[in-house]
Each structure stands twice: as C-alpha cells, then as structure tokens.
mmCIF file of C-alpha atoms in Angstrom:
data_model
loop_
_atom_site.group_PDB
_atom_site.id
_atom_site.type_symbol
_atom_site.label_atom_id
_atom_site.label_comp_id
_atom_site.label_asym_id
_atom_site.label_seq_id
_atom_site.Cartn_x
_atom_site.Cartn_y
_atom_site.Cartn_z
ATOM 1 C CA MET A 4 -0.144 0.061 0.006
ATOM 2 C CA ASN A 5 2.786 2.193 0.988
ATOM 3 C CA TYR A 6 4.997 1.514 -2.179
ATOM 4 C CA ARG A 7 1.492 2.334 -4.444
ATOM 5 C CA PHE A 8 0.841 5.718 -2.261
ATOM 6 C CA GLN A 9 4.803 6.738 -3.182
ATOM 7 C CA ASN A 10 4.301 5.842 -6.572
ATOM 8 C CA TYR A 11 1.253 8.114 -6.757
ATOM 9 C CA LEU A 12 2.985 11.073 -5.297
ATOM 10 C CA LEU A 13 5.843 10.565 -8.146
ATOM 11 C CA LEU A 14 3.521 10.417 -10.119
ATOM 12 C CA ALA A 15 1.470 13.651 -8.897
ATOM 13 C CA LEU A 16 4.430 15.456 -8.514
ATOM 14 C CA LEU A 17 5.756 14.987 -11.792
ATOM 15 C CA VAL A 18 2.661 16.107 -13.593
ATOM 16 C CA PHE A 19 3.119 19.209 -11.472
ATOM 17 C CA VAL A 20 6.656 20.058 -12.306
ATOM 18 C CA VAL A 21 5.684 19.637 -16.029
ATOM 19 C CA SER A 22 2.456 21.399 -15.947
ATOM 20 C CA CYS A 23 4.447 24.489 -14.076
ATOM 21 C CA THR A 24 7.119 23.927 -16.754
ATOM 22 C CA GLY A 25 4.892 24.322 -19.525
ATOM 23 C CA LYS A 26 3.262 27.396 -18.022
ATOM 24 C CA LYS A 27 6.640 29.158 -17.750
ATOM 25 C CA GLN A 28 7.898 28.194 -21.170
ATOM 26 C CA GLN A 29 4.374 29.937 -23.092
ATOM 27 C CA PRO A 30 4.946 32.620 -25.244
ATOM 28 C CA PHE A 31 2.865 35.959 -24.317
ATOM 29 C CA SER A 32 3.152 39.219 -25.734
ATOM 30 C CA PHE A 33 2.666 42.601 -23.809
ATOM 31 C CA VAL A 34 2.712 46.662 -24.478
ATOM 32 C CA GLN A 35 5.116 49.693 -24.054
ATOM 33 C CA LEU A 36 3.330 53.089 -23.883
ATOM 34 C CA THR A 37 4.808 55.928 -22.921
ATOM 35 C CA ASP A 38 4.086 59.323 -21.974
ATOM 36 C CA THR A 39 0.294 59.413 -22.311
ATOM 37 C CA GLN A 40 0.559 63.130 -20.718
ATOM 38 C CA LEU A 41 -2.563 64.314 -20.855
ATOM 39 C CA GLY A 42 -2.228 68.220 -21.153
ATOM 40 C CA PHE A 43 1.478 68.309 -22.759
ATOM 41 C CA TYR A 44 0.082 71.153 -24.789
ATOM 42 C CA ALA A 45 -2.491 73.368 -23.106
ATOM 43 C CA GLU A 46 -4.223 73.511 -26.464
ATOM 44 C CA GLY A 47 -3.969 69.776 -26.973
ATOM 45 C CA TYR A 48 -5.331 68.244 -23.761
ATOM 46 C CA GLU A 49 -8.646 66.431 -25.392
ATOM 47 C CA GLN A 50 -6.395 64.942 -28.285
ATOM 48 C CA ASP A 51 -4.104 63.614 -25.798
ATOM 49 C CA VAL A 52 -6.930 61.918 -24.447
ATOM 50 C CA GLU A 53 -8.398 60.876 -27.465
ATOM 51 C CA LYS A 54 -5.232 59.527 -28.159
ATOM 52 C CA PHE A 55 -4.714 57.582 -24.999
ATOM 53 C CA LYS A 56 -8.606 56.072 -25.771
ATOM 54 C CA GLN A 57 -7.426 54.964 -28.914
ATOM 55 C CA ALA A 58 -4.461 53.299 -27.896
ATOM 56 C CA VAL A 59 -6.391 51.523 -25.466
ATOM 57 C CA THR A 60 -8.928 50.385 -28.254
ATOM 58 C CA GLN A 61 -5.907 49.114 -30.362
ATOM 59 C CA ILE A 62 -4.215 47.125 -27.935
ATOM 60 C CA ASN A 63 -7.323 45.777 -26.779
ATOM 61 C CA ALA A 64 -8.125 43.732 -29.954
ATOM 62 C CA LEU A 65 -4.266 42.998 -29.988
ATOM 63 C CA ASN A 66 -5.447 41.616 -26.591
ATOM 64 C CA PRO A 67 -1.844 41.409 -24.836
ATOM 65 C CA ASP A 68 -0.794 39.538 -21.514
ATOM 66 C CA PHE A 69 -0.560 43.638 -20.100
ATOM 67 C CA VAL A 70 0.323 47.153 -20.704
ATOM 68 C CA VAL A 71 3.007 48.824 -18.852
ATOM 69 C CA ILE A 72 3.241 52.725 -19.227
ATOM 70 C CA CYS A 73 6.604 53.941 -18.833
ATOM 71 C CA GLY A 74 5.720 57.391 -16.690
ATOM 72 C CA ASP A 75 4.575 60.819 -17.241
ATOM 73 C CA LEU A 76 1.161 59.690 -17.355
ATOM 74 C CA VAL A 77 0.182 63.807 -16.919
ATOM 75 C CA ASN A 78 1.666 66.734 -17.784
ATOM 76 C CA MET A 79 0.485 68.483 -14.654
ATOM 77 C CA ALA A 80 -0.174 65.916 -11.647
ATOM 78 C CA ASN A 81 -3.333 66.990 -10.080
ATOM 79 C CA ASP A 82 -7.084 65.653 -9.599
ATOM 80 C CA SER A 83 -8.563 66.043 -12.534
ATOM 81 C CA SER A 84 -5.732 64.973 -14.671
ATOM 82 C CA PHE A 85 -5.211 61.858 -13.441
ATOM 83 C CA SER A 86 -8.788 61.162 -12.959
ATOM 84 C CA ASP A 87 -8.969 61.609 -16.480
ATOM 85 C CA PHE A 88 -5.977 58.932 -16.648
ATOM 86 C CA LYS A 89 -7.337 56.599 -14.691
ATOM 87 C CA GLY A 90 -10.645 56.943 -16.716
ATOM 88 C CA VAL A 91 -9.096 55.859 -19.924
ATOM 89 C CA MET A 92 -6.462 53.188 -18.539
ATOM 90 C CA ALA A 93 -9.931 51.980 -16.719
ATOM 91 C CA GLY A 94 -10.759 50.523 -20.677
ATOM 92 C CA PHE A 95 -8.126 48.337 -20.732
ATOM 93 C CA THR A 96 -9.333 44.668 -20.772
ATOM 94 C CA MET A 97 -5.931 43.145 -19.201
ATOM 95 C CA PRO A 98 -3.660 44.621 -16.134
ATOM 96 C CA CYS A 99 -1.881 48.036 -16.945
ATOM 97 C CA TYR A 100 1.332 48.750 -14.591
ATOM 98 C CA VAL A 101 2.245 52.273 -14.622
ATOM 99 C CA ALA A 102 5.853 53.574 -13.866
ATOM 100 C CA ALA A 103 6.050 57.030 -12.092
ATOM 101 C CA GLY A 104 7.706 59.975 -14.505
ATOM 102 C CA ASN A 105 9.117 63.383 -13.542
ATOM 103 C CA HIS A 106 5.499 65.261 -14.379
ATOM 104 C CA ASP A 107 3.831 62.674 -12.149
ATOM 105 C CA VAL A 108 6.014 63.149 -8.873
ATOM 106 C CA GLY A 109 8.356 66.251 -10.030
ATOM 107 C CA ASN A 110 12.018 66.381 -11.263
ATOM 108 C CA THR A 111 12.951 66.791 -7.637
ATOM 109 C CA PRO A 112 10.436 64.484 -5.761
ATOM 110 C CA THR A 113 9.402 65.722 -2.179
ATOM 111 C CA SER A 114 7.557 64.008 0.394
ATOM 112 C CA ALA A 115 4.344 65.408 -0.598
ATOM 113 C CA SER A 116 4.655 64.171 -4.261
ATOM 114 C CA LEU A 117 5.421 60.806 -3.808
ATOM 115 C CA SER A 118 2.715 60.541 -1.498
ATOM 116 C CA TYR A 119 0.120 62.244 -3.518
ATOM 117 C CA TYR A 120 0.896 60.001 -6.169
ATOM 118 C CA ARG A 121 0.754 56.896 -4.039
ATOM 119 C CA GLU A 122 -2.555 57.740 -2.544
ATOM 120 C CA THR A 123 -3.987 58.925 -6.216
ATOM 121 C CA ILE A 124 -2.006 56.043 -8.612
ATOM 122 C CA GLY A 125 -0.598 53.561 -6.512
ATOM 123 C CA LYS A 126 2.470 52.374 -6.119
ATOM 124 C CA ASP A 127 5.833 54.054 -7.346
ATOM 125 C CA TYR A 128 8.205 50.780 -7.581
ATOM 126 C CA PHE A 129 6.804 47.386 -7.660
ATOM 127 C CA GLU A 130 7.515 43.635 -9.286
ATOM 128 C CA PHE A 131 5.688 41.203 -11.232
ATOM 129 C CA GLU A 132 6.001 37.879 -12.991
ATOM 130 C CA ASN A 133 4.783 36.656 -15.694
ATOM 131 C CA LYS A 134 5.055 33.483 -17.674
ATOM 132 C CA GLY A 135 8.501 33.001 -16.350
ATOM 133 C CA TYR A 136 9.160 36.392 -16.639
ATOM 134 C CA SER A 137 10.076 38.887 -13.979
ATOM 135 C CA PHE A 138 9.450 42.691 -14.447
ATOM 136 C CA ILE A 139 10.833 45.067 -12.173
ATOM 137 C CA VAL A 140 9.392 48.757 -12.113
ATOM 138 C CA THR A 141 10.870 51.753 -10.667
ATOM 139 C CA ASN A 142 11.104 54.998 -9.738
ATOM 140 C CA SER A 143 13.924 56.744 -12.238
ATOM 141 C CA GLN A 144 13.208 59.681 -10.293
ATOM 142 C CA LEU A 145 14.877 58.606 -7.313
ATOM 143 C CA TRP A 146 17.917 57.810 -9.546
ATOM 144 C CA LYS A 147 17.910 61.062 -11.408
ATOM 145 C CA ALA A 148 17.467 62.797 -8.543
ATOM 146 C CA ASN A 149 18.747 62.405 -4.510
ATOM 147 C CA VAL A 150 15.861 62.695 -2.515
ATOM 148 C CA GLU A 151 16.382 62.112 1.290
ATOM 149 C CA ASP A 152 14.878 59.192 3.419
ATOM 150 C CA GLU A 153 13.345 57.923 -0.229
ATOM 151 C CA SER A 154 16.427 57.370 -2.810
ATOM 152 C CA ASP A 155 18.399 54.818 -0.382
ATOM 153 C CA LYS A 156 15.231 52.909 0.594
ATOM 154 C CA HIS A 157 14.234 52.712 -3.356
ATOM 155 C CA ASP A 158 18.215 51.792 -4.185
ATOM 156 C CA LEU A 159 18.008 48.717 -1.706
ATOM 157 C CA TRP A 160 14.734 47.848 -2.599
ATOM 158 C CA PHE A 161 15.548 47.616 -6.394
ATOM 159 C CA LYS A 162 19.211 46.157 -5.638
ATOM 160 C CA GLU A 163 17.558 43.062 -3.222
ATOM 161 C CA THR A 164 14.379 42.552 -5.821
ATOM 162 C CA LEU A 165 16.498 42.290 -8.888
ATOM 163 C CA LYS A 166 18.874 39.607 -6.903
ATOM 164 C CA GLU A 167 16.436 37.686 -5.928
ATOM 165 C CA GLN A 168 14.701 37.830 -9.591
ATOM 166 C CA GLY A 169 17.975 36.684 -10.968
ATOM 167 C CA LEU A 170 18.424 34.398 -8.951
ATOM 168 C CA LYS A 171 15.471 32.182 -10.064
ATOM 169 C CA LYS A 172 17.366 32.170 -13.568
ATOM 170 C CA GLN A 173 14.212 34.292 -15.110
ATOM 171 C CA PRO A 174 14.894 36.647 -17.555
ATOM 172 C CA VAL A 175 14.062 40.115 -15.869
ATOM 173 C CA VAL A 176 12.455 43.367 -17.535
ATOM 174 C CA VAL A 177 13.094 46.870 -16.028
ATOM 175 C CA ILE A 178 10.712 49.775 -16.223
ATOM 176 C CA GLY A 179 11.013 53.735 -16.177
ATOM 177 C CA HIS A 180 11.106 56.276 -16.880
ATOM 178 C CA TYR A 181 14.787 58.001 -17.402
ATOM 179 C CA PRO A 182 17.056 56.315 -20.541
ATOM 180 C CA LEU A 183 20.198 55.285 -18.973
ATOM 181 C CA TYR A 184 21.330 56.941 -21.897
ATOM 182 C CA THR A 185 20.733 58.206 -25.380
ATOM 183 C CA LYS A 186 23.806 57.829 -27.199
ATOM 184 C CA THR A 187 26.573 56.124 -25.622
ATOM 185 C CA PRO A 188 27.064 54.915 -22.256
ATOM 186 C CA GLU A 189 29.510 57.531 -21.396
ATOM 187 C CA GLU A 190 27.984 60.426 -22.416
ATOM 188 C CA GLU A 191 27.629 63.105 -19.953
ATOM 189 C CA GLU A 192 24.891 63.831 -17.875
ATOM 190 C CA ALA A 193 21.901 65.856 -19.659
ATOM 191 C CA TYR A 194 18.026 66.412 -19.409
ATOM 192 C CA PHE A 195 17.371 62.900 -20.537
ATOM 193 C CA ASN A 196 19.866 60.687 -19.016
ATOM 194 C CA PHE A 197 20.473 59.427 -15.666
ATOM 195 C CA PRO A 198 23.846 60.569 -13.719
ATOM 196 C CA LEU A 199 26.939 58.675 -15.382
ATOM 197 C CA ASP A 200 27.785 56.784 -11.713
ATOM 198 C CA LYS A 201 24.471 55.810 -11.563
ATOM 199 C CA ARG A 202 24.080 54.203 -14.903
ATOM 200 C CA GLN A 203 27.294 52.436 -15.180
ATOM 201 C CA GLU A 204 26.356 51.071 -11.566
ATOM 202 C CA LEU A 205 22.830 49.703 -13.383
ATOM 203 C CA LEU A 206 24.389 48.388 -16.357
ATOM 204 C CA THR A 207 26.372 46.445 -14.193
ATOM 205 C CA LEU A 208 23.734 45.517 -12.194
ATOM 206 C CA PHE A 209 21.567 44.537 -15.068
ATOM 207 C CA GLN A 210 24.381 42.272 -16.409
ATOM 208 C CA GLN A 211 24.740 40.396 -13.607
ATOM 209 C CA ASN A 212 21.379 39.657 -12.831
ATOM 210 C CA ASN A 213 20.076 38.512 -16.577
ATOM 211 C CA VAL A 214 18.317 42.081 -17.315
ATOM 212 C CA ARG A 215 16.744 41.498 -20.927
ATOM 213 C CA ALA A 216 15.642 44.857 -21.410
ATOM 214 C CA TYR A 217 15.024 48.572 -19.708
ATOM 215 C CA LEU A 218 12.163 49.974 -20.997
ATOM 216 C CA SER A 219 11.482 54.093 -20.926
ATOM 217 C CA GLY A 220 10.113 56.887 -22.081
ATOM 218 C CA HIS A 221 10.775 60.198 -21.786
ATOM 219 C CA THR A 222 12.772 61.642 -24.429
ATOM 220 C CA HIS A 223 9.561 62.128 -26.671
ATOM 221 C CA GLN A 224 11.311 60.130 -29.636
ATOM 222 C CA LEU A 225 12.336 56.495 -30.497
ATOM 223 C CA THR A 226 15.312 55.852 -28.947
ATOM 224 C CA ILE A 227 16.759 52.212 -29.216
ATOM 225 C CA ASN A 228 20.415 51.079 -27.992
ATOM 226 C CA GLN A 229 21.912 47.532 -27.493
ATOM 227 C CA TYR A 230 24.438 47.229 -23.969
ATOM 228 C CA ASP A 231 25.630 43.650 -24.430
ATOM 229 C CA ASN A 232 22.871 42.161 -25.251
ATOM 230 C CA ILE A 233 20.015 44.128 -22.982
ATOM 231 C CA GLN A 234 17.832 46.022 -24.892
ATOM 232 C CA LEU A 235 17.118 49.764 -23.994
ATOM 233 C CA VAL A 236 13.964 51.081 -25.620
ATOM 234 C CA SER A 237 12.325 54.629 -24.816
ATOM 235 C CA SER A 238 9.381 54.396 -27.593
ATOM 236 C CA GLU A 239 7.093 56.832 -29.613
ATOM 237 C CA THR A 240 5.010 58.372 -27.285
ATOM 238 C CA THR A 241 0.841 59.221 -27.822
ATOM 239 C CA SER A 242 1.478 63.010 -26.723
ATOM 240 C CA VAL A 243 4.054 64.349 -28.515
ATOM 241 C CA ASN A 244 6.813 63.369 -30.827
ATOM 242 C CA PHE A 245 9.925 65.684 -30.908
ATOM 243 C CA ASP A 246 11.395 63.237 -33.799
ATOM 244 C CA LYS A 247 8.062 63.379 -35.792
ATOM 245 C CA ARG A 248 7.346 59.681 -35.862
ATOM 246 C CA PRO A 249 4.030 58.503 -35.866
ATOM 247 C CA PHE A 250 1.937 58.453 -32.150
ATOM 248 C CA GLY A 251 1.450 54.600 -31.185
ATOM 249 C CA PHE A 252 3.368 52.021 -28.899
ATOM 250 C CA ARG A 253 5.536 49.013 -28.742
ATOM 251 C CA LEU A 254 4.402 45.516 -28.784
ATOM 252 C CA TRP A 255 6.950 43.072 -27.237
ATOM 253 C CA GLN A 256 6.874 39.337 -27.872
ATOM 254 C CA ALA A 257 8.411 37.511 -25.336
ATOM 255 C CA THR A 258 9.624 33.724 -25.089
ATOM 256 C CA PRO A 259 12.365 32.029 -23.243
ATOM 257 C CA ASP A 260 14.849 32.579 -25.629
ATOM 258 C CA THR A 261 14.024 35.425 -27.064
ATOM 259 C CA LEU A 262 12.402 39.355 -26.577
ATOM 260 C CA THR A 263 11.245 41.170 -29.371
ATOM 261 C CA GLN A 264 9.383 44.607 -30.482
ATOM 262 C CA ARG A 265 8.061 46.098 -33.237
ATOM 263 C CA PHE A 266 6.197 49.456 -33.403
ATOM 264 C CA VAL A 267 2.197 49.834 -33.867
ATOM 265 C CA PRO A 268 1.259 53.261 -35.282
ATOM 266 C CA LEU A 269 -2.391 54.879 -33.942
ATOM 267 C CA ASP A 270 -5.044 54.509 -36.959
ATOM 268 C CA ALA A 271 -4.297 57.453 -39.181
ATOM 269 C CA GLU A 272 -7.179 59.737 -38.318
ATOM 270 C CA LEU A 273 -5.939 60.241 -35.134
ATOM 271 C CA ALA A 274 -1.900 60.468 -36.144
ATOM 272 C CA GLN A 275 -2.703 64.229 -37.909
#
C-alpha cells in the first residue's frame, strides 16, 4: 500500500512539475506605452485624451497579457488630470502597470509629491511576474535626483529585488521613465539621461542579473540602444513626438529565449 502511494505521489509531482514548466514556457506579448502625458500642450489636452483612448482600443484588440506605461502619465499632476488618466486606463481589458515620471512626481520628488502619487495612482515601485519573466517597475526619479530617505530606500529595494529575481534564473525586464543614456554609455549627464555613476552601476547590475531589457520613455522620440545584449528602448508616445515619428506604442513578444518588439501606430485619423 505504501509503495503504491509513493508511486502515486511521484506521478502527481511529475505532472505538477511538467505543468508548471509548460506554463513558464508559454510565449506571450505585452505593450510598452510611453508618455501619455495628458495636457502636454494646453490646447491639445482633449487630443491627448483621445489618442490615449485610441491606444486602449487598439491594444485591447491585440489582446496582450498586459500593458506597461513608462511614466509621465499626465503633464500636470492634479486631481483632474489623474482622474482623466485613470478613467481612460480603466478601459483596458488586461492589467496595466504604470511607472512614475518627472511630470507625475516632480523633477526632484518631495514627500508630498510622492505621497500624492501613491494615494492617487498607487505604488511607485514594485515587481510582478508573467509566464517565466520577472518585471521590475522602478521610480527612476529617485535615481535621477537624490531624495532624502526615499532614494536610498528605493535603491536598496531595487538591488534586493533584482538579486532575488536573478537567482530564479528567469529573464528580467526593468521598467522606468528616464533612459539610462541616449547615444553612448559614456555620455555626460543631461536632462534625458541618468548621472554617469548611477548609469554605470545599473548597467553592471543588469549584466549580473539576467536583465534582458530596460523600457523607458521621457525622450519623446524613438531611442533604441543595445548594451551587452540588453535592449534599452524608449518608445514613441501618444502625446508629442519631437522626432516627428507617428503616435503609437511598442508590442513586445517574449519567449524563454527571445524578446523582440515592433512599433504599432495609432489609426491614421488620430496621427494627424
């Protein structure tokens, strides 16, 4: 009786392991949306809302597993703009995860601006998993500016979380607002990138912990770099593109071995 029971347990365990492995190996897609930034130009507020709504409609039709928005949800953080943003975001038929941008919490965040964001939008840094991939959503403003009590706490959380996810031997995608750099890893610090020391520290951490990609926004133009097989992508926006690229978003396809992306433009009538 014990022998048969042991065999049953072994068989059940094998089925469980195979089932879990199968789930982890399923390919999936997700969307990178950047700088919805409602009200970038005062006269274009309603247009920004409509373009965001159109993106929601098109993304729902594509039916990815989830959406990530890489910061600057609104241009001016207040009850009205955040309410409008959340109203449109509620139209997604899949989970939507958002990162904080400089327009959401300030170029140099304060305890008040961070509290307001957390109470109104939600957590400003967190992690989640999907089908064998780890996703780490950061508050890149706390890397760009040194905020008392907050930057050190965020830094410690990120390093511990990245190490924990790296130990799982899963591919990792990091999400923020600021790009690490725009052209070269050695470029000087400017408005559109990180301080050089922090940038080098992050790139080393990425290399050591199986990071496959870092997704960002902020530049309002397409910026794609490759650093030691790590994709660094700041996508087109739905608000204003300085490089005159079409409005739209990036559709990512993930498998255990590959991570690829392509641009999806908004419908033509909204791209004028």
